[in-house]
PDB file of C-alpha atoms in Angstrom:
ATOM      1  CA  UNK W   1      10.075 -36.375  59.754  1.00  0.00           C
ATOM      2  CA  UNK W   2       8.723 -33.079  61.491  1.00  0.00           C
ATOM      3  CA  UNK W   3      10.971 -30.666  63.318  1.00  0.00           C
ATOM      4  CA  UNK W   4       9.641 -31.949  67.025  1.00  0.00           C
ATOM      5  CA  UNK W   5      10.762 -35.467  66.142  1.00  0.00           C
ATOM      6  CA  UNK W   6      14.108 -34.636  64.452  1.00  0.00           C
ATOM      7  CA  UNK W   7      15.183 -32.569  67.488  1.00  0.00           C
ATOM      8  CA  UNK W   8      14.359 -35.614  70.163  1.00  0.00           C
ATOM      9  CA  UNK W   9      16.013 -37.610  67.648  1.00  0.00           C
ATOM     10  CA  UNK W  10      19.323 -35.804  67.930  1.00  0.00           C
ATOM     11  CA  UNK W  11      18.783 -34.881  71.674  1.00  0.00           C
ATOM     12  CA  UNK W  12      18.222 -39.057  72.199  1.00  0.00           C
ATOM     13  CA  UNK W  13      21.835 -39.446  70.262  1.00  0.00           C
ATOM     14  CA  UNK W  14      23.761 -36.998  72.394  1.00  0.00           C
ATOM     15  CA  UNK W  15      21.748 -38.636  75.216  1.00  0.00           C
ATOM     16  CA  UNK W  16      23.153 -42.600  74.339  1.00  0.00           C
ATOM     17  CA  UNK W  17      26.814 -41.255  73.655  1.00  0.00           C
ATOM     18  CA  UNK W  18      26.734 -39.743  76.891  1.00  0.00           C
ATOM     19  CA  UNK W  19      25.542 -42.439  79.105  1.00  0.00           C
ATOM     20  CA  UNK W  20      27.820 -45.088  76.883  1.00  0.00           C
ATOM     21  CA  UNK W  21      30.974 -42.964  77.338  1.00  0.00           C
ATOM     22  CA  UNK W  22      30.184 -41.808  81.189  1.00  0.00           C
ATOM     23  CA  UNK W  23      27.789 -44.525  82.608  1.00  0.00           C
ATOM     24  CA  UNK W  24      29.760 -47.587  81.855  1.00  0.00           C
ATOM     25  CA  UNK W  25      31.658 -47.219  85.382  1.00  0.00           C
ATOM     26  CA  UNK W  26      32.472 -44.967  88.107  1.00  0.00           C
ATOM     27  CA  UNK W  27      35.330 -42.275  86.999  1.00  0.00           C
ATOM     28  CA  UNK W  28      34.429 -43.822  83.502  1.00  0.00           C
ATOM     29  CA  UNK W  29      33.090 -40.131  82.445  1.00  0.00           C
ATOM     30  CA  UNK W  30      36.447 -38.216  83.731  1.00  0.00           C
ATOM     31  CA  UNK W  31      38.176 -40.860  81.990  1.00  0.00           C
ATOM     32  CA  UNK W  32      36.566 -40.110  78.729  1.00  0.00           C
ATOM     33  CA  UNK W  33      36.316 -36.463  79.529  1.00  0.00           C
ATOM     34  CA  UNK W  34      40.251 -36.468  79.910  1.00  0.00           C
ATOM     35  CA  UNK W  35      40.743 -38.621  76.786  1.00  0.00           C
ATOM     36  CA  UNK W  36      38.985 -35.954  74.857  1.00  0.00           C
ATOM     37  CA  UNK W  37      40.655 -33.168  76.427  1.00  0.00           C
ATOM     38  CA  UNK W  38      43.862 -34.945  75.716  1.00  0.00           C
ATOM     39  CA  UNK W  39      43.313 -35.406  71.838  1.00  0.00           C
ATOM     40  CA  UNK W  40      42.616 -31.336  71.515  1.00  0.00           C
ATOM     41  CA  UNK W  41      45.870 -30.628  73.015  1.00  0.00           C
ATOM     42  CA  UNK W  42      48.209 -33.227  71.688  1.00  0.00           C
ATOM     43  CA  UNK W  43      46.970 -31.128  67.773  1.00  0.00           C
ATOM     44  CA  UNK W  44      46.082 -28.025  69.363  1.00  0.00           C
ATOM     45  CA  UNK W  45      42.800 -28.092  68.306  1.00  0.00           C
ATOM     46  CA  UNK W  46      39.250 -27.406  69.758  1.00  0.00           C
ATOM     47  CA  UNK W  47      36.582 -30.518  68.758  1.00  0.00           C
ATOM     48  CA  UNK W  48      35.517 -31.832  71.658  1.00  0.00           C
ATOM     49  CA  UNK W  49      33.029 -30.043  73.211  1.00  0.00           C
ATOM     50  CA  UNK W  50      29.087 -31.255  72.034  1.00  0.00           C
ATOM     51  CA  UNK W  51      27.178 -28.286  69.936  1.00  0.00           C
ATOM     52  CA  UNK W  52      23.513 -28.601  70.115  1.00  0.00           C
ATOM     53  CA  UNK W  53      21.720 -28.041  66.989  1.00  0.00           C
ATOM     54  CA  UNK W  54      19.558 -25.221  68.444  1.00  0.00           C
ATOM     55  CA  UNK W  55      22.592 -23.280  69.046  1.00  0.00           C
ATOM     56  CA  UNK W  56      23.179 -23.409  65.530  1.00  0.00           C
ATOM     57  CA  UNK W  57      23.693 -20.070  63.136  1.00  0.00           C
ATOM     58  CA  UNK W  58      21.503 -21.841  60.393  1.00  0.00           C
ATOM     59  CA  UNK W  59      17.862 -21.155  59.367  1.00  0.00           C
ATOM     60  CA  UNK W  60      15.086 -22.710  60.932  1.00  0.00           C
ATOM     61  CA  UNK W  61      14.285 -24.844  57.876  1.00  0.00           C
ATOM     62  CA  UNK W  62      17.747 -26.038  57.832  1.00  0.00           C
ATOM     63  CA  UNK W  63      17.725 -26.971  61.191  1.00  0.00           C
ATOM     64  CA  UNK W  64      14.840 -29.377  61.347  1.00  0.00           C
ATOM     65  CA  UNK W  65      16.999 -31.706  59.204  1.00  0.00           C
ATOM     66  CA  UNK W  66      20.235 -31.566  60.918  1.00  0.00           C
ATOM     67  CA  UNK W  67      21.836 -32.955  64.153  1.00  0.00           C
ATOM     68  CA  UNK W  68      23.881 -31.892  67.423  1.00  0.00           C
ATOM     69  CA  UNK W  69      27.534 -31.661  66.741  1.00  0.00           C
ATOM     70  CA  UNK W  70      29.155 -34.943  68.234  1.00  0.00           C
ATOM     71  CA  UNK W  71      32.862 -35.675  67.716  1.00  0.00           C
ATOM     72  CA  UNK W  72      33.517 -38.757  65.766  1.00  0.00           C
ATOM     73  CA  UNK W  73      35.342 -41.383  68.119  1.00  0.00           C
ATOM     74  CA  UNK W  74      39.080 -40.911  67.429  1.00  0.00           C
ATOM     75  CA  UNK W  75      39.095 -44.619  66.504  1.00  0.00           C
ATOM     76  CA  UNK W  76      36.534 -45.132  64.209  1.00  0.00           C
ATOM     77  CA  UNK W  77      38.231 -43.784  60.882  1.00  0.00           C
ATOM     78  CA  UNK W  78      41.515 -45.658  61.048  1.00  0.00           C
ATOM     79  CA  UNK W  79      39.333 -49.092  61.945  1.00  0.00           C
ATOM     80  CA  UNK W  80      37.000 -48.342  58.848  1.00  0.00           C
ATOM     81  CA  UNK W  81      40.102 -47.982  56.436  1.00  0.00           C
ATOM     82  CA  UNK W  82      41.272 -51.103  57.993  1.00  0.00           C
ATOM     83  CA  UNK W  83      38.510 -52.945  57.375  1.00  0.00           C
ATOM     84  CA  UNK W  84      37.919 -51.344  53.724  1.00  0.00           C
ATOM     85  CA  UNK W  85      41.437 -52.524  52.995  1.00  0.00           C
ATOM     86  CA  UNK W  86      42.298 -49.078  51.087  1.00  0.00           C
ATOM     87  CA  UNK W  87      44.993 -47.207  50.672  1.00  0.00           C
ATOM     88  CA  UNK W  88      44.194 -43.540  52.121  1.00  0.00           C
ATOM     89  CA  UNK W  89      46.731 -42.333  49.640  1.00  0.00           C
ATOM     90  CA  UNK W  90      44.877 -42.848  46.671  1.00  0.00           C
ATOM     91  CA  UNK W  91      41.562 -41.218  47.676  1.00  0.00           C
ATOM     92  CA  UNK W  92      40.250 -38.186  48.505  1.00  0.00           C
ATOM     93  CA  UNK W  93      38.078 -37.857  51.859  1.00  0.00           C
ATOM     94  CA  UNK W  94      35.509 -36.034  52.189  1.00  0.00           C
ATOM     95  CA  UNK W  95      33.300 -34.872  55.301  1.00  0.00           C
ATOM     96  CA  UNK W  96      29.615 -34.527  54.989  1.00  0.00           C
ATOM     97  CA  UNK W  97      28.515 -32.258  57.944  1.00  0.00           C
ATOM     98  CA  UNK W  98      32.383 -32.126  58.803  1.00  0.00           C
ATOM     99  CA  UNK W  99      31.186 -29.950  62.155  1.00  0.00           C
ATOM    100  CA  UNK W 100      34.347 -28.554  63.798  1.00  0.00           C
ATOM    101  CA  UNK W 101      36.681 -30.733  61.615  1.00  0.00           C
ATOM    102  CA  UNK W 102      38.037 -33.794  63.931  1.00  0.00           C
ATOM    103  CA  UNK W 103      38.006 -36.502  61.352  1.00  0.00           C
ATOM    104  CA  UNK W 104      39.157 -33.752  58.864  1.00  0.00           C
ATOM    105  CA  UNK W 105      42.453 -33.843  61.025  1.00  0.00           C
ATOM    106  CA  UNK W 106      41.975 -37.538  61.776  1.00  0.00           C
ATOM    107  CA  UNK W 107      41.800 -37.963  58.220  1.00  0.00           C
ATOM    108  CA  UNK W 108      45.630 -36.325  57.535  1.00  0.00           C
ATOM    109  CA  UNK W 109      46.598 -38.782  59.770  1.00  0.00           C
ATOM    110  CA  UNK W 110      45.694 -41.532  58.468  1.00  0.00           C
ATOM    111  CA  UNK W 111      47.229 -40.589  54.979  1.00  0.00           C
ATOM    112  CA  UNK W 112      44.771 -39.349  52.861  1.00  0.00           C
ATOM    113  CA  UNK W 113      45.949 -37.124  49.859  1.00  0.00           C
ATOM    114  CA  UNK W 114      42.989 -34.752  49.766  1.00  0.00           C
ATOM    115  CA  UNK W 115      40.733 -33.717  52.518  1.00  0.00           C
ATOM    116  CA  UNK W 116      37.474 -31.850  52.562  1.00  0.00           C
ATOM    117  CA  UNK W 117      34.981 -30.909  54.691  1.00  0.00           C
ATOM    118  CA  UNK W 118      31.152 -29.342  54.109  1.00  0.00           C
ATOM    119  CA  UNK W 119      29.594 -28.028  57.003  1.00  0.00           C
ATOM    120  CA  UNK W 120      26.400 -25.317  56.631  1.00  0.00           C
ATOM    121  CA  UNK W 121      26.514 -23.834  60.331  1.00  0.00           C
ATOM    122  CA  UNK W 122      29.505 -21.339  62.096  1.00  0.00           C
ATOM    123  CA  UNK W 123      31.791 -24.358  62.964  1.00  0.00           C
ATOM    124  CA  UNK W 124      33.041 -24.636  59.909  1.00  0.00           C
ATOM    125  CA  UNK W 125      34.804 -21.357  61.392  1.00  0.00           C
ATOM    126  CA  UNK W 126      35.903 -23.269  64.294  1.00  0.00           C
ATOM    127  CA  UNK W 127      36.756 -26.170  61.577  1.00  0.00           C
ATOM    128  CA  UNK W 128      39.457 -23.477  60.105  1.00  0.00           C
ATOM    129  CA  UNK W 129      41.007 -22.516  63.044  1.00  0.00           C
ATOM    130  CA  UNK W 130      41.870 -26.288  63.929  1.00  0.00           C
ATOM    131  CA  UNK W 131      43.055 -26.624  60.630  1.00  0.00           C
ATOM    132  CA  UNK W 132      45.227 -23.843  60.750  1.00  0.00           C
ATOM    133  CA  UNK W 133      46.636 -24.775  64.048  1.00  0.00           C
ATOM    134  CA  UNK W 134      46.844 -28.646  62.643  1.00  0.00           C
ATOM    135  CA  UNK W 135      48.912 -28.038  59.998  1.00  0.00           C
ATOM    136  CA  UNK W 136      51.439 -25.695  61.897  1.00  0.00           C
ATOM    137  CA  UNK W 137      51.803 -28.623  64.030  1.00  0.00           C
ATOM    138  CA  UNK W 138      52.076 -31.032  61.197  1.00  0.00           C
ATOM    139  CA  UNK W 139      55.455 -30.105  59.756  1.00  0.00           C
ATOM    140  CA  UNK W 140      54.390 -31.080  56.171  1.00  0.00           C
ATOM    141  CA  UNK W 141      52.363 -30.244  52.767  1.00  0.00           C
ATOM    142  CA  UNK W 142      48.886 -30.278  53.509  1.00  0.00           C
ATOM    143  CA  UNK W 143      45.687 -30.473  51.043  1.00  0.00           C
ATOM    144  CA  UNK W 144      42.934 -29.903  53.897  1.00  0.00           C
ATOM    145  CA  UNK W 145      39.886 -27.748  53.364  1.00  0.00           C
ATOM    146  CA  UNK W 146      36.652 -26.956  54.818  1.00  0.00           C
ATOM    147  CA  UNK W 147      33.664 -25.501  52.778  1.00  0.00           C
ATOM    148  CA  UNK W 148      30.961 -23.346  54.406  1.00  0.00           C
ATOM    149  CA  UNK W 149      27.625 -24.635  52.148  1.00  0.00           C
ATOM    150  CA  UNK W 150      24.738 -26.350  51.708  1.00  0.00           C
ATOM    151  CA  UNK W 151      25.507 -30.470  50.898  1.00  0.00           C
ATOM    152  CA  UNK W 152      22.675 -30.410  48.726  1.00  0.00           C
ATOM    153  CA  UNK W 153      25.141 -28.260  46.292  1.00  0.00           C
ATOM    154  CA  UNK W 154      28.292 -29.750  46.966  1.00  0.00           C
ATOM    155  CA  UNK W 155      30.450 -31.106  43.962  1.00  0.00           C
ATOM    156  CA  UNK W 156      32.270 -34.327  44.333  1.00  0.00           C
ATOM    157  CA  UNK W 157      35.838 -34.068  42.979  1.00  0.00           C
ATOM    158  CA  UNK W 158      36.656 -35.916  40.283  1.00  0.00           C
ATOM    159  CA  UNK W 159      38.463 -38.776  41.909  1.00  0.00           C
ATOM    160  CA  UNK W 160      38.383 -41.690  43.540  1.00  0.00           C
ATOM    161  CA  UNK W 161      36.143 -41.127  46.993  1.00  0.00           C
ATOM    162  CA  UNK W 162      36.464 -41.660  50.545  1.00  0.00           C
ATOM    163  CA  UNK W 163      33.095 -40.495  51.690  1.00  0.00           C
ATOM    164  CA  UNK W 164      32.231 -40.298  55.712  1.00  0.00           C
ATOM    165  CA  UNK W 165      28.788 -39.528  57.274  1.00  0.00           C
ATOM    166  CA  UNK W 166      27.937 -39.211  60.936  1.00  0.00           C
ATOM    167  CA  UNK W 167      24.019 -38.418  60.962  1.00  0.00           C
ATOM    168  CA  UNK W 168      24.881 -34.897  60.556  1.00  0.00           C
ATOM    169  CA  UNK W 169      21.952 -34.177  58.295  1.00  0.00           C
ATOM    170  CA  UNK W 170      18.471 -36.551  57.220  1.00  0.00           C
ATOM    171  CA  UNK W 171      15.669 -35.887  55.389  1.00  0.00           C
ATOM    172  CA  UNK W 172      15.369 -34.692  52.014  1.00  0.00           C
ATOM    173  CA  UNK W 173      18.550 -32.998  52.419  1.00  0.00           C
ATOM    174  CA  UNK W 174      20.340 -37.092  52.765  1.00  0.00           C
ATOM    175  CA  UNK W 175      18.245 -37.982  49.732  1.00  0.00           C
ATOM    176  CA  UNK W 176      19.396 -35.352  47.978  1.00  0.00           C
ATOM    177  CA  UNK W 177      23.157 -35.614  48.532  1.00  0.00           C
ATOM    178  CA  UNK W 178      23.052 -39.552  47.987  1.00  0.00           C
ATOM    179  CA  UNK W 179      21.726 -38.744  44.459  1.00  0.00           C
ATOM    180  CA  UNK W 180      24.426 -36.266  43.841  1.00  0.00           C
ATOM    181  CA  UNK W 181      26.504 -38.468  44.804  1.00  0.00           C
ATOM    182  CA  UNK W 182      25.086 -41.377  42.760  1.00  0.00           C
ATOM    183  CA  UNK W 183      24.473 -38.901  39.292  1.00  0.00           C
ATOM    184  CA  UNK W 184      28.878 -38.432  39.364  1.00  0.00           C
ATOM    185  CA  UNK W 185      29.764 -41.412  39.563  1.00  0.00           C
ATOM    186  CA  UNK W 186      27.303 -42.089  37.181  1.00  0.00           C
ATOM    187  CA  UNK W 187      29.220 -39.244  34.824  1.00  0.00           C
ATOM    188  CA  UNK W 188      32.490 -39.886  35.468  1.00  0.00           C
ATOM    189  CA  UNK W 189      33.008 -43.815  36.963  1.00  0.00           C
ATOM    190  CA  UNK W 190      35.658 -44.095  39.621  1.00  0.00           C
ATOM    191  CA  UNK W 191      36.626 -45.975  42.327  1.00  0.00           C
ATOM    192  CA  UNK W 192      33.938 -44.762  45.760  1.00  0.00           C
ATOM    193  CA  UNK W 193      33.326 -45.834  48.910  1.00  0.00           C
ATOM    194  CA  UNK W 194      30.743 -44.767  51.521  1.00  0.00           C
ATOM    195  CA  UNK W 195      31.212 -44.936  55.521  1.00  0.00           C
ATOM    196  CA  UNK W 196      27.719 -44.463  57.565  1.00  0.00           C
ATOM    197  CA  UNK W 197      29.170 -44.162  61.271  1.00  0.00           C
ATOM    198  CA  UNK W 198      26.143 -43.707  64.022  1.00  0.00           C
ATOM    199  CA  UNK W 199      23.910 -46.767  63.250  1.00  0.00           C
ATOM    200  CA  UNK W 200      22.856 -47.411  66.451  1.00  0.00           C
ATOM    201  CA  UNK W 201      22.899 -44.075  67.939  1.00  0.00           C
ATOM    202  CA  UNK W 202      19.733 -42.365  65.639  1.00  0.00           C
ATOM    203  CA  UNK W 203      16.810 -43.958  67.416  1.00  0.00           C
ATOM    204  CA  UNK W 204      14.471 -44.309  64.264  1.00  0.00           C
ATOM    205  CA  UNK W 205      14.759 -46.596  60.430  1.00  0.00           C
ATOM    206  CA  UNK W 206      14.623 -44.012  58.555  1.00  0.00           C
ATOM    207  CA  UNK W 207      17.887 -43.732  57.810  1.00  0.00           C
ATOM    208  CA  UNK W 208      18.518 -47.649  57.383  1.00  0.00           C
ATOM    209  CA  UNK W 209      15.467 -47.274  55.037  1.00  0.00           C
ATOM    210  CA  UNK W 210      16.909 -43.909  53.223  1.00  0.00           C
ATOM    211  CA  UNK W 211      20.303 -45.752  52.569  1.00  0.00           C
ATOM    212  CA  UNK W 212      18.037 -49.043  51.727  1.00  0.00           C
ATOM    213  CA  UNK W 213      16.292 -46.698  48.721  1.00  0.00           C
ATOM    214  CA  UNK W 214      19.794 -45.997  47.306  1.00  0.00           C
ATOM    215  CA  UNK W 215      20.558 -49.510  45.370  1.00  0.00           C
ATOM    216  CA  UNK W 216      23.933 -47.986  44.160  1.00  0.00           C
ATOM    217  CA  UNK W 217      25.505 -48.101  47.840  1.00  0.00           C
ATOM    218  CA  UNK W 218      26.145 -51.877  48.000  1.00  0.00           C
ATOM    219  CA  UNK W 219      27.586 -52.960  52.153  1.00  0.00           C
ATOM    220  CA  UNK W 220      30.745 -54.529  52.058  1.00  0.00           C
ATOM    221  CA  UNK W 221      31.585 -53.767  55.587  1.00  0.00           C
ATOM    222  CA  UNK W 222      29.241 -53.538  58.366  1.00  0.00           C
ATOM    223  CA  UNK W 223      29.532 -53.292  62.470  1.00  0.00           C
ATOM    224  CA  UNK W 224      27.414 -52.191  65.002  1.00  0.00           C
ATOM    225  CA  UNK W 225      28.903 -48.816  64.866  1.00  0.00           C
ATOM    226  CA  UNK W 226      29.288 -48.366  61.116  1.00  0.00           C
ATOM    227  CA  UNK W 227      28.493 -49.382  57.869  1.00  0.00           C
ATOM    228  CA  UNK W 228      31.488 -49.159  54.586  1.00  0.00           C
ATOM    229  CA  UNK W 229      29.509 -49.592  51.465  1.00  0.00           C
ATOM    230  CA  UNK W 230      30.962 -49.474  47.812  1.00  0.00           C
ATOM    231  CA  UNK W 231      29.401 -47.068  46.104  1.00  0.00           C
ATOM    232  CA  UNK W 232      29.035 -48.784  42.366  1.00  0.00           C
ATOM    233  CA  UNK W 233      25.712 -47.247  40.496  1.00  0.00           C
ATOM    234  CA  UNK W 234      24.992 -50.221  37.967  1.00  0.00           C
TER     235      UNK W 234
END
């Protein structure tokens, strides 16, 4: 995929959130605007506003394989844990293009033991303030971090995995961190589980055809919004 059609790709997602979230009704937008709004205050952080990728610190390589910063419907995580019938407690999650770290805070709600996020561009500065200002909220022991670095070199811990991915990245630099992925568990065998969230807002297959490629991600869950596979190499 060239650099002309990844960037209408990600322009045509921020596009469809928008008009779902603010064309459904009159006062619908102000509604969603305020729920937003509301969510950054109630843990004092900063996650809603949208971050094109051309406003990105990141090289221009880099770029032309990642995505506008969208927050993750508040939601979406709790529903996939539901439906993955896990307990949070016993994994640790992990972010893939974790952006300004909602779901990394989402995720300490929900219960997980261990969270992590890896973002490449600036927010992951933004990520650190929110967590900062999270946990002196939270009132508890917290195991929440955020890593400024390429995916493509990121090291899955050595435990069972709650793994969440939001289109942040495609391209070589998905294929590459699927086989990562895929090579540890192959090492070390442990309980994994992979949640795809955005199905329906990338525009193209190729990402139903990337995740296709990768036999090892088996669906076990799967909605119009997102996809929980078990991750199982054979």
């Amino acid at each position: 995929m060239n650099a002309q059609r990844v960037l209408r790709a990600a322009f045509n997602r921020t596009r469809w959130i928008l008009q779902r979230a603010r064309g459904a009704s009159p006062g619908h937008g102000s509604y969603f605007e305020f729920l937003e709004a509301d969510f950054d205050r109630r843990y004092g952080v900063e996650t809603a506003a949208i971050v094109t990728v051309d406003r990105m610190q990141v090289d221009a390589g880099a770029r032309a394989q990642m995505a506008d910063y969208v927050p993750t419907p508040f939601g979406l995580l709790p529903e996939a844990v539901r439906a993955a019938r896990v307990d949070p407690t016993e994994f640790c999650f992990v972010d893939l293009g974790s952006g300004k770290g909602r779901l990394l805070v989402l995720a300490a709600e929900a219960g997980f033991d261990e969270i992590i996020g890896v973002e490449l561009s600036e927010l992951h500065e933004v990520a650190e303030r929110n967590i900062r200002a999270y946990a002196g909220r939270a009132g508890r022991p917290l195991r929440i971090f955020s890593k400024r670095q390429d995916v493509t070199t990121f090291e899955f811990p050595d435990r069972p995995l709650f793994v969440f991915y939001f289109n942040a990245f495609f391209g070589p630099v998905l294929e590459r961190t699927l086989e990562n992925l895929r090579a540890s568990l192959q090492a070390r065998p442990r309980a994994a589980l992979f949640v795809w969230h955005g199905k329906r807002y990338f525009p193209e297959k190729r990402l139903q055809e990337t995740f296709a490629r990768h036999a090892f991600l088996k669906p076990m869950v799967e909605t119009e919004d997102y996809t929980v596979f078990n991750a199982r190499p054979d």
